[in-house]
Amino acid sequence: MSINIILIGAPGSGKGTQAKMLIEEFGCVHLATGDILREAIKNQSEVGLLAETYIAQGKLVPDKVIIDLMRDKISQIPRKQGFILDGFPRTLAQADSLELMLSALEIEVDRVIYLEVGLKKIVTRMSGRLTCLKCGRSYHKIFNQPRMDMQCDEDQAELTVRDDDKEHVVIDRFKTFETQTQPLIDYYRAKNLLSIVDAEQDIQFIYNTIRDTFNNK
Ligand code: AMP
C-alpha cells in the first residue's frame, strides 16, 4: 500500500517519531523540512546560511525559501513510493503552493494528520529530547532512551540537545505554531482530508490511531 501523508503538529508533538514508524511499515519517502534545513546548516549551503538565524530564534524560515526547497524535493519522489511530509506545510501560503506542486505532478494527498498536544506536555517532552544530528532520529532522556547512553541506535553518532529545544525557544516555537500553522487545520478540514489524533498519549497508541485513520478512510 502506498500512502501520501501530511503530518501537522506543534514542536514536540511527535511528528518525527510517528513518521519514522510509518516509513518502517510503508517504505515511503520521509521529507522533514527541519532535518533538511539542519543538514543545510551543517553543510553551510546557501539555504542553510539563510535559515540559521530563523531556526535559532524559533521563527519560521521565509515561505519562498521553503517552497523552492520543497518543490525540488517533491519533484524527485518516485511516483509509486508515497511520501510523508513532516513539518511542511507550516503556513497557508506553503499549503497553497504544495497543492499546486502536487496537482502538476498528478499526486493526491490521502490524509492530513494533526497531532494535537498542549503546551504543558510539549515543554515536559522537549526538556528531555535528544537528537542525532547525523540521521535526525529523536530520543528522550526518560520516555524513549537510546540503547547506549547518548548514542544513536542507528548510526552510533553522539546525541545532542538541539539549541531550539531549549525551553524559551520551545515556547516561542509553540506560539509560532499557533499563529502561523494552526490555520491549516481548518484549511484541510474544509478539504475533508483532516484527522485529529490525541498526541498526548503514548507513542504506540498514537501510531495505532493514525493507522485507524487510513482503515476508516
Ligand atoms: P522542526 O524540526 O520541524 O521542528 O523544524 C525546526 C525549525 O526549522 C522550525 O522551528 C523552523 O524554524 C524551521 N522550519 C521547518 N519547517 C519549516 C517550514 N515548513 N516553514 C518554515 N520554517 C520551517
XYZ file of C-alpha atoms and ligand atoms in Angstrom:
240
model
C 0.000 0.000 0.000
C 1.358 3.434 -0.947
C 0.381 6.416 1.211
C 0.761 10.171 0.838
C 0.502 11.842 4.205
C 0.993 15.266 5.738
C 1.813 15.422 9.451
C 0.934 18.649 11.234
C 1.758 19.337 14.852
C 3.499 21.738 17.206
C 7.170 21.149 18.031
C 7.344 18.093 20.282
C 4.050 16.645 19.083
C 5.911 13.552 17.863
C 5.784 14.105 14.088
C 9.295 12.772 13.553
C 8.763 9.687 15.718
C 5.491 8.778 14.019
C 6.952 9.488 10.572
C 9.794 7.038 11.217
C 7.313 4.338 12.288
C 5.172 4.918 9.191
C 8.235 4.685 6.959
C 9.255 1.384 8.516
C 5.807 -0.018 7.722
C 5.083 1.614 4.348
C 8.565 2.309 2.948
C 7.582 5.775 1.757
C 9.837 8.821 1.375
C 10.182 10.979 4.500
C 10.562 14.686 3.837
C 11.186 16.506 7.128
C 11.880 20.177 6.499
C 13.535 20.622 9.911
C 16.014 17.791 9.149
C 16.650 19.107 5.633
C 17.342 22.596 6.997
C 19.615 21.327 9.789
C 21.596 19.356 7.189
C 21.841 22.512 5.047
C 23.148 24.447 8.068
C 25.716 21.734 8.767
C 26.919 21.977 5.158
C 26.807 25.804 5.282
C 24.901 25.810 1.968
C 23.094 28.929 0.720
C 19.774 27.715 2.175
C 21.499 26.769 5.426
C 23.048 30.201 5.874
C 19.676 31.816 5.207
C 17.783 29.561 7.598
C 20.183 29.531 10.535
C 19.070 32.659 12.447
C 15.349 31.970 11.971
C 15.705 28.449 13.360
C 17.820 29.553 16.329
C 15.118 32.083 17.269
C 12.236 29.633 16.854
C 10.848 31.578 13.885
C 9.724 30.201 10.558
C 12.105 30.354 7.618
C 10.578 32.587 4.885
C 7.982 30.868 2.693
C 9.873 31.419 -0.564
C 12.972 29.599 0.697
C 10.936 26.636 1.935
C 8.672 26.451 -1.099
C 11.597 26.421 -3.573
C 13.375 23.799 -1.473
C 10.320 21.540 -1.250
C 9.361 21.902 -4.909
C 12.720 20.423 -5.745
C 12.460 17.590 -3.167
C 8.865 16.665 -4.027
C 9.583 16.500 -7.758
C 12.213 13.821 -7.001
C 9.881 11.438 -5.134
C 9.432 8.196 -7.078
C 5.743 8.111 -8.081
C 4.852 4.725 -6.600
C 6.687 5.138 -3.335
C 4.415 7.575 -1.488
C 5.547 10.232 0.983
C 5.270 11.643 4.461
C 5.585 15.394 4.752
C 6.777 16.216 8.247
C 6.911 19.935 9.042
C 5.667 21.140 5.657
C 3.407 22.963 5.002
C 3.518 25.271 8.021
C 1.700 28.320 6.603
C -1.307 28.855 4.336
C 0.984 30.153 1.582
C 3.005 26.922 1.782
C -0.188 24.838 1.700
C -1.415 26.632 -1.435
C 1.954 26.131 -3.134
C 2.000 22.464 -2.155
C -1.410 21.970 -3.712
C -0.167 23.446 -6.995
C 3.022 21.338 -6.921
C 1.110 18.112 -6.323
C -1.596 18.786 -8.871
C 1.090 19.485 -11.509
C 2.524 16.042 -10.682
C -0.978 14.482 -10.548
C -0.423 13.335 -6.977
C -3.132 13.378 -4.307
C -2.759 13.621 -0.548
C -4.517 10.712 1.217
C -4.659 12.118 4.719
C -3.551 15.094 6.815
C -2.913 14.044 10.393
C -2.965 16.715 13.081
C -1.074 15.560 16.183
C -2.764 17.601 18.893
C -0.782 18.380 22.084
C -0.962 21.182 24.695
C 1.970 23.427 25.627
C 2.457 21.914 29.101
C 3.016 18.437 27.678
C 5.300 19.808 24.991
C 7.584 21.530 27.490
C 7.883 18.276 29.504
C 8.715 16.286 26.395
C 11.154 18.756 24.876
C 13.111 19.287 28.062
C 14.423 15.734 27.734
C 14.688 15.481 23.957
C 17.946 14.248 22.428
C 18.623 14.348 18.708
C 21.084 12.606 16.439
C 22.496 15.329 14.233
C 23.636 12.701 11.720
C 20.306 10.962 10.937
C 17.771 13.225 12.702
C 16.319 10.497 14.933
C 14.909 11.772 18.250
C 15.127 10.148 21.660
C 14.067 11.189 25.156
C 16.117 11.020 28.359
C 13.230 9.258 30.143
C 10.482 8.182 27.716
C 12.450 6.914 24.726
C 16.016 6.181 25.747
C 18.708 5.125 23.272
C 20.186 1.651 23.853
C 23.609 3.162 24.652
C 23.899 6.331 26.732
C 23.939 9.450 24.466
C 24.486 7.330 21.324
C 22.148 6.933 18.334
C 20.848 3.353 17.874
C 21.019 3.762 14.070
C 24.496 5.099 13.455
C 26.165 5.358 16.910
C 26.663 9.134 16.442
C 26.638 11.242 19.597
C 23.219 12.627 20.672
C 22.776 16.320 21.496
C 20.129 18.737 22.789
C 19.179 20.993 19.861
C 19.602 24.741 20.575
C 15.998 25.297 19.550
C 14.801 22.669 22.065
C 15.721 24.979 24.967
C 12.609 25.960 26.955
C 12.224 29.632 25.968
C 12.723 28.781 22.293
C 10.196 25.931 22.578
C 7.616 28.382 23.926
C 8.306 30.761 21.007
C 8.035 27.880 18.529
C 4.699 26.901 20.056
C 3.407 30.482 19.661
C 4.608 30.492 16.054
C 2.722 27.236 15.539
C -0.487 28.714 16.976
C -0.413 31.844 14.839
C 1.017 30.540 11.557
C 0.317 26.811 11.336
C -2.961 26.266 13.172
C -4.997 27.895 10.361
C -4.055 24.832 8.293
C -6.361 22.736 10.477
C -9.446 24.484 9.078
C -7.894 24.571 5.619
C -7.564 20.766 5.469
C -10.811 20.153 7.356
C -12.612 22.041 4.595
C -10.981 19.692 2.071
C -12.161 16.630 4.023
C -8.595 15.458 4.491
C -8.122 16.094 8.204
C -7.841 13.563 11.029
C -7.144 14.829 14.549
C -5.139 12.480 16.760
C -4.685 12.905 20.515
C -0.886 13.065 20.612
C -0.615 13.329 24.409
C -0.945 9.528 24.549
C 1.962 7.094 24.311
C 3.845 6.507 21.069
C 2.268 3.153 20.134
C -1.281 4.331 20.910
C -0.772 7.377 18.674
C 0.583 5.156 15.908
C -2.386 2.784 16.110
C -4.780 5.740 15.963
C -3.025 7.051 12.858
C -3.268 3.581 11.262
C -7.000 3.511 12.043
C -7.499 6.763 10.154
C -6.420 5.006 6.909
C -8.615 1.988 7.596
C -11.640 4.217 8.238
C -10.990 6.466 5.265
P 11.252 21.056 13.112
O 12.425 20.160 13.272
O 10.227 20.546 12.127
O 10.620 21.451 14.422
O 11.804 22.421 12.454
C 12.823 23.178 13.088
C 12.788 24.617 12.576
O 13.007 24.652 11.165
C 11.473 25.365 12.778
O 11.344 25.899 14.079
C 11.583 26.453 11.705
O 12.463 27.477 12.112
C 12.252 25.698 10.549
N 11.237 25.085 9.646
C 10.985 23.760 9.482
N 9.991 23.570 8.599
C 9.600 24.799 8.182
C 8.613 25.280 7.282
N 7.802 24.438 6.615
N 8.484 26.620 7.115
C 9.296 27.479 7.755
N 10.243 27.113 8.632
C 10.412 25.776 8.856
